Amino acid sequence: MKPMLDAVNPRLPLIDLHRHLDGSIRLSTVLELGRKYNLPLPAKDIDGLRPHIQVNEKQPGVMAFISKFYWLRAILVNYEACRQIAYENIEDLRLEGIDYAELRFSPWFMAESHQLDPQGVVEAVIDGALAGMRDFGTPVKLIGILSRTYGPEIAWKELAALESGGQAIVALDLAGDEANFPGSLFTSHFKRARNLGWRVTVHAGEADGPASIWQAIDGLGAVRIGHAVAALDDPALLDTMRARAIGIEANITSNVQTTTVADFRSHPLKSFLEASLLATINTDDPAISGITLHDEYQIAAPAAGLTLEQIHTAQQNALLVAFLSPEERNQLAASKGSTPIN
């Protein structure tokens, strides 16, 4: 794929809205912590480690892709490790030239390998993220994830852990095995989240059809949808998402790697933008996909058929649907010399 030069509009902030904190761990940190805690790493250097973490061929589905998290989770042996990866996430955003990001994480998923207390994971992530923002200056908001794969009972415990984070958590997401754990199992959890004042974004339409997206919007109160690939199969759903200004967190490379779409050209992002939906460009799990946000703008988006104007529209959409206050949104726009957003 030939990169599109200067695909990012310098007059707009560069924003990543769908980025998993535990899917953004440096390979060098996997080596460092693996050695520090005498873990049986599958390789002794980054080149040897890479095929065990990064996707080098298309996976037979979302859950196969998720299996690549094994070593990213295995190094989370204690709360200090969780704090470190959160801190480094913020530094990497700055190094990547990203102006604002929303990092999401499932405390239960992160805690499971070494049987940590999920509440302790939440505290460590918040502490690391706050320290990173202080030291590197990149503004970040945290989104909690309920991992549907564990079922609704565990989800209540995970929700309680996330609640302990207070105002540091701004939204709730539902991720994991979409095909076997429908959103209808979690309606009460998300009612609780909305009562807390949290916004809602849901992984939907990635491993299941349009009905999953309808349920996320009408049943869980989602104002943004992660992936949403299947929305293109239901014109009425597209009309509803446009009318309600539902944001779409598109992840082009990830969707190709999980075989959610056949190839880059088959990705629906271009069609979403042509339908005037608030679709955005994001990384998902850059450590696993082996990408940066610039790669998605300059390589993946053109490969998916987007014009430069459409890429810039997606960049603008990210500012519009970010979980920011009006004052924060205008401040972020002004930092790039953009017109304030009303």
XYZ file of C-alpha atoms in Angstrom:
342
model
C 0.000 0.000 0.000
C 1.351 3.412 -0.962
C 1.095 5.996 1.845
C -0.772 9.247 1.304
C 1.567 12.071 2.227
C 0.298 14.666 4.705
C -3.075 12.956 5.148
C -3.456 14.471 8.625
C -4.868 18.004 8.611
C -2.443 20.066 10.758
C -5.217 22.565 11.523
C -7.210 19.894 13.338
C -6.238 17.945 16.451
C -5.141 14.362 15.866
C -7.376 12.198 18.054
C -7.575 8.483 18.863
C -10.925 7.563 20.419
C -10.723 3.765 20.279
C -7.414 2.635 21.739
C -7.078 -0.194 24.247
C -4.553 0.641 26.949
C -3.477 -2.996 27.333
C -3.281 -3.332 23.553
C -0.791 -0.455 23.419
C 2.077 -1.875 25.476
C 5.615 -1.490 24.147
C 7.335 -4.704 23.115
C 10.397 -3.403 24.956
C 8.303 -3.242 28.131
C 7.159 -6.835 27.649
C 10.837 -7.828 27.534
C 11.777 -5.600 30.464
C 9.042 -6.830 32.794
C 9.366 -10.408 31.606
C 13.033 -10.419 32.567
C 12.441 -8.505 35.801
C 9.884 -11.045 37.030
C 11.477 -14.144 35.461
C 8.535 -14.876 33.178
C 8.974 -17.627 30.566
C 8.953 -15.263 27.589
C 8.926 -16.967 24.180
C 11.888 -14.909 22.932
C 14.877 -12.946 24.210
C 14.682 -9.928 21.899
C 12.053 -7.756 20.258
C 12.351 -9.325 16.825
C 11.811 -12.759 18.305
C 8.949 -11.550 20.497
C 7.100 -9.711 17.735
C 5.345 -12.701 16.070
C 4.015 -13.816 19.458
C 2.241 -10.487 19.972
C 1.758 -8.782 16.635
C -0.568 -10.059 13.950
C 1.405 -11.115 10.895
C -1.468 -12.753 9.029
C -5.248 -12.471 9.037
C -6.924 -14.075 12.032
C -10.021 -16.305 11.800
C -12.100 -13.931 13.901
C -12.124 -11.413 16.739
C -11.452 -13.924 19.518
C -8.363 -15.250 17.725
C -7.114 -11.662 17.544
C -7.800 -11.218 21.272
C -5.658 -14.269 22.004
C -2.664 -12.121 20.983
C -3.102 -10.304 24.302
C -1.582 -13.282 26.135
C 1.898 -11.851 26.738
C 0.621 -8.284 27.072
C -1.420 -9.472 30.058
C 1.177 -11.922 31.377
C 3.575 -9.099 32.264
C 0.973 -7.374 34.466
C 2.273 -9.165 37.537
C 1.474 -6.382 40.010
C -0.017 -2.902 40.302
C 3.271 -1.161 39.586
C 3.378 -2.905 36.200
C -0.163 -1.663 35.502
C 0.865 1.843 36.506
C 3.940 1.690 34.281
C 2.080 0.674 31.144
C -0.511 3.411 31.710
C 2.255 5.986 32.141
C 4.061 4.780 29.015
C 0.801 4.891 27.045
C 0.669 8.640 27.618
C 4.309 9.100 26.676
C 3.752 7.142 23.467
C 0.778 9.336 22.557
C 3.050 12.370 22.839
C 5.804 10.686 20.804
C 3.233 9.761 18.151
C 2.020 13.355 17.878
C -1.493 12.600 19.093
C -3.208 15.640 20.597
C -5.936 13.853 22.573
C -6.890 10.243 23.222
C -9.390 8.135 25.087
C -7.816 5.009 26.533
C -10.047 2.118 27.467
C -9.323 -0.850 29.702
C -11.003 -3.820 31.352
C -9.684 -4.142 34.918
C -10.853 -7.755 35.160
C -9.085 -8.687 31.917
C -5.884 -7.002 33.098
C -6.095 -8.536 36.576
C -6.835 -12.108 35.560
C -3.386 -13.491 34.665
C -1.919 -12.837 38.129
C -5.164 -12.714 40.129
C -4.842 -9.050 41.023
C -7.640 -7.077 42.637
C -9.459 -5.284 39.770
C -9.953 -2.243 41.993
C -6.196 -2.106 42.508
C -5.750 -2.235 38.726
C -8.134 0.716 38.329
C -6.208 2.725 40.923
C -2.871 1.905 39.283
C -4.064 2.816 35.789
C -5.487 6.120 36.972
C -2.314 6.941 38.884
C -0.109 6.124 35.892
C -2.293 8.044 33.471
C -2.415 11.145 35.676
C 1.370 11.058 36.084
C 1.773 10.673 32.327
C -0.488 13.624 31.594
C 1.436 15.721 34.108
C 4.818 14.794 32.651
C 3.992 14.732 28.925
C 1.072 17.134 28.597
C -1.149 15.049 26.332
C -4.770 15.178 27.553
C -6.383 11.766 27.989
C -9.678 10.460 29.301
C -10.218 6.923 30.567
C -13.024 4.597 29.499
C -13.836 1.537 31.584
C -14.661 -1.729 29.853
C -17.001 -4.470 30.984
C -15.638 -7.626 29.384
C -18.767 -9.439 28.307
C -16.829 -12.686 27.928
C -16.930 -13.217 31.706
C -20.734 -12.924 31.856
C -23.100 -10.554 33.683
C -22.249 -11.585 37.271
C -18.545 -10.829 36.898
C -19.541 -7.643 35.052
C -21.168 -6.342 38.252
C -17.870 -6.851 40.088
C -15.962 -5.186 37.275
C -18.390 -2.271 37.301
C -17.886 -1.857 41.045
C -14.112 -1.757 40.516
C -14.497 0.907 37.845
C -16.807 2.952 40.079
C -13.970 3.188 42.583
C -12.164 5.338 40.005
C -14.655 8.148 40.505
C -14.473 11.048 38.082
C -11.321 9.693 36.426
C -13.580 7.315 34.453
C -15.771 9.172 31.954
C -17.512 6.390 30.026
C -18.316 2.683 29.941
C -17.708 0.250 27.100
C -18.722 -3.364 26.465
C -16.110 -5.521 24.730
C -15.157 -9.162 24.269
C -17.119 -12.057 22.776
C -19.951 -10.202 21.051
C -21.270 -13.265 19.227
C -21.895 -15.340 22.383
C -22.596 -12.668 25.018
C -25.209 -10.239 23.642
C -25.612 -6.757 25.024
C -29.058 -7.652 26.370
C -27.298 -9.428 29.266
C -25.885 -6.106 30.440
C -28.750 -3.603 30.263
C -28.887 -3.126 34.041
C -25.145 -2.561 34.221
C -25.329 0.218 31.668
C -28.372 1.780 33.290
C -26.257 2.033 36.423
C -23.412 3.585 34.418
C -25.681 6.204 32.855
C -27.060 7.059 36.292
C -23.467 7.705 37.349
C -23.224 10.257 34.549
C -20.964 8.141 32.361
C -21.196 8.222 28.601
C -21.580 4.938 26.737
C -19.644 3.448 23.838
C -20.090 -0.201 22.863
C -18.217 -2.676 20.673
C -20.987 -3.780 18.320
C -21.435 -4.879 14.734
C -17.952 -6.387 14.648
C -18.663 -10.085 15.293
C -22.467 -9.846 15.121
C -25.027 -8.175 12.863
C -27.020 -4.920 12.874
C -29.256 -6.152 15.714
C -26.264 -5.897 18.043
C -25.843 -2.217 17.140
C -29.565 -1.517 17.574
C -29.389 -3.108 21.024
C -26.300 -1.092 21.960
C -28.064 2.149 21.061
C -31.579 1.460 22.327
C -30.796 -1.010 25.124
C -27.480 0.223 26.511
C -27.674 3.909 25.621
C -24.605 4.004 23.387
C -23.767 7.379 21.860
C -20.776 5.864 20.047
C -20.243 2.444 18.506
C -16.905 0.693 18.270
C -16.374 -0.870 14.825
C -20.054 -0.829 13.666
C -19.061 -2.668 10.478
C -22.418 -4.456 10.194
C -24.363 -1.170 10.227
C -23.960 -0.967 6.467
C -26.332 -3.948 6.128
C -29.300 -2.005 7.558
C -30.279 1.298 5.865
C -32.763 2.084 8.658
C -29.975 1.759 11.194
C -27.787 4.132 9.208
C -30.644 6.653 9.150
C -31.085 6.340 12.917
C -27.373 6.706 13.611
C -27.235 9.823 11.453
C -30.366 11.326 13.049
C -29.097 10.694 16.584
C -25.511 11.756 15.783
C -24.118 8.394 16.916
C -20.346 8.337 16.544
C -18.544 5.442 14.861
C -15.099 4.406 16.074
C -13.687 2.776 12.937
C -10.568 0.624 13.128
C -9.518 -0.189 9.582
C -6.408 -2.346 9.988
C -7.858 -4.188 12.977
C -10.992 -5.084 11.007
C -8.918 -6.522 8.181
C -6.738 -8.489 10.590
C -9.771 -10.013 12.371
C -11.383 -10.866 8.988
C -14.335 -8.681 9.982
C -13.873 -7.266 6.476
C -12.279 -9.116 3.576
C -9.725 -6.441 2.737
C -9.041 -2.711 3.026
C -11.145 -1.825 -0.004
C -14.136 -3.635 1.537
C -14.108 -1.533 4.697
C -17.365 0.457 5.179
C -15.712 3.633 6.501
C -15.920 5.367 3.121
C -19.619 4.486 2.867
C -20.224 5.730 6.404
C -18.690 9.091 5.536
C -20.614 9.285 2.258
C -23.778 8.738 4.324
C -22.803 11.715 6.532
C -22.281 9.549 9.622
C -19.901 10.731 12.341
C -17.260 8.105 11.593
C -13.712 8.428 12.910
C -10.307 6.759 12.395
C -8.653 4.909 15.291
C -5.993 2.314 16.105
C -7.746 -0.232 18.390
C -4.691 -2.223 19.569
C -1.571 -0.712 17.991
C 0.851 -3.104 19.737
C -0.961 -6.101 18.265
C -1.669 -4.590 14.853
C 1.836 -3.137 14.545
C 0.541 0.305 13.546
C 0.375 3.941 14.594
C -2.498 6.377 14.145
C -0.488 8.038 11.375
C -0.382 4.663 9.587
C -4.179 4.513 9.725
C -4.489 8.001 8.246
C -1.771 7.764 5.626
C -1.857 4.093 4.621
C -5.021 2.296 5.761
C -7.534 5.079 5.037
C -6.370 5.612 1.424
C -6.324 1.821 0.959
C -9.961 1.814 2.120
C -10.764 4.283 -0.673
C -11.005 7.482 1.334
C -10.194 10.754 -0.359
C -8.126 13.384 1.423
C -11.304 15.365 2.091
C -12.977 12.323 3.658
C -9.945 11.654 5.844
C -10.094 15.228 7.102
C -13.840 14.852 7.729
C -13.139 11.778 9.857
C -10.508 13.761 11.748
C -13.027 16.547 12.380
C -15.649 13.990 13.440
C -13.322 12.721 16.165
C -13.328 16.174 17.740
C -17.124 16.344 17.486
C -17.859 13.000 19.174
C -15.031 12.932 21.742
C -16.138 12.708 25.361
C -15.150 16.309 26.042
C -16.956 19.245 27.572
C -17.686 22.164 25.210
C -14.897 24.122 26.879
C -12.398 21.264 26.476
C -13.428 20.776 22.855
C -12.931 24.432 22.018
C -9.604 24.537 23.855
C -8.371 21.511 21.896
C -9.517 23.048 18.604
C -7.897 26.368 19.460
C -4.585 24.623 20.240
C -4.360 23.788 16.515
C -5.686 27.112 15.304
C -9.118 25.649 14.479
C -12.450 27.405 14.741
C -14.243 26.675 18.036
C -16.931 23.990 17.886
C -20.422 24.977 19.018
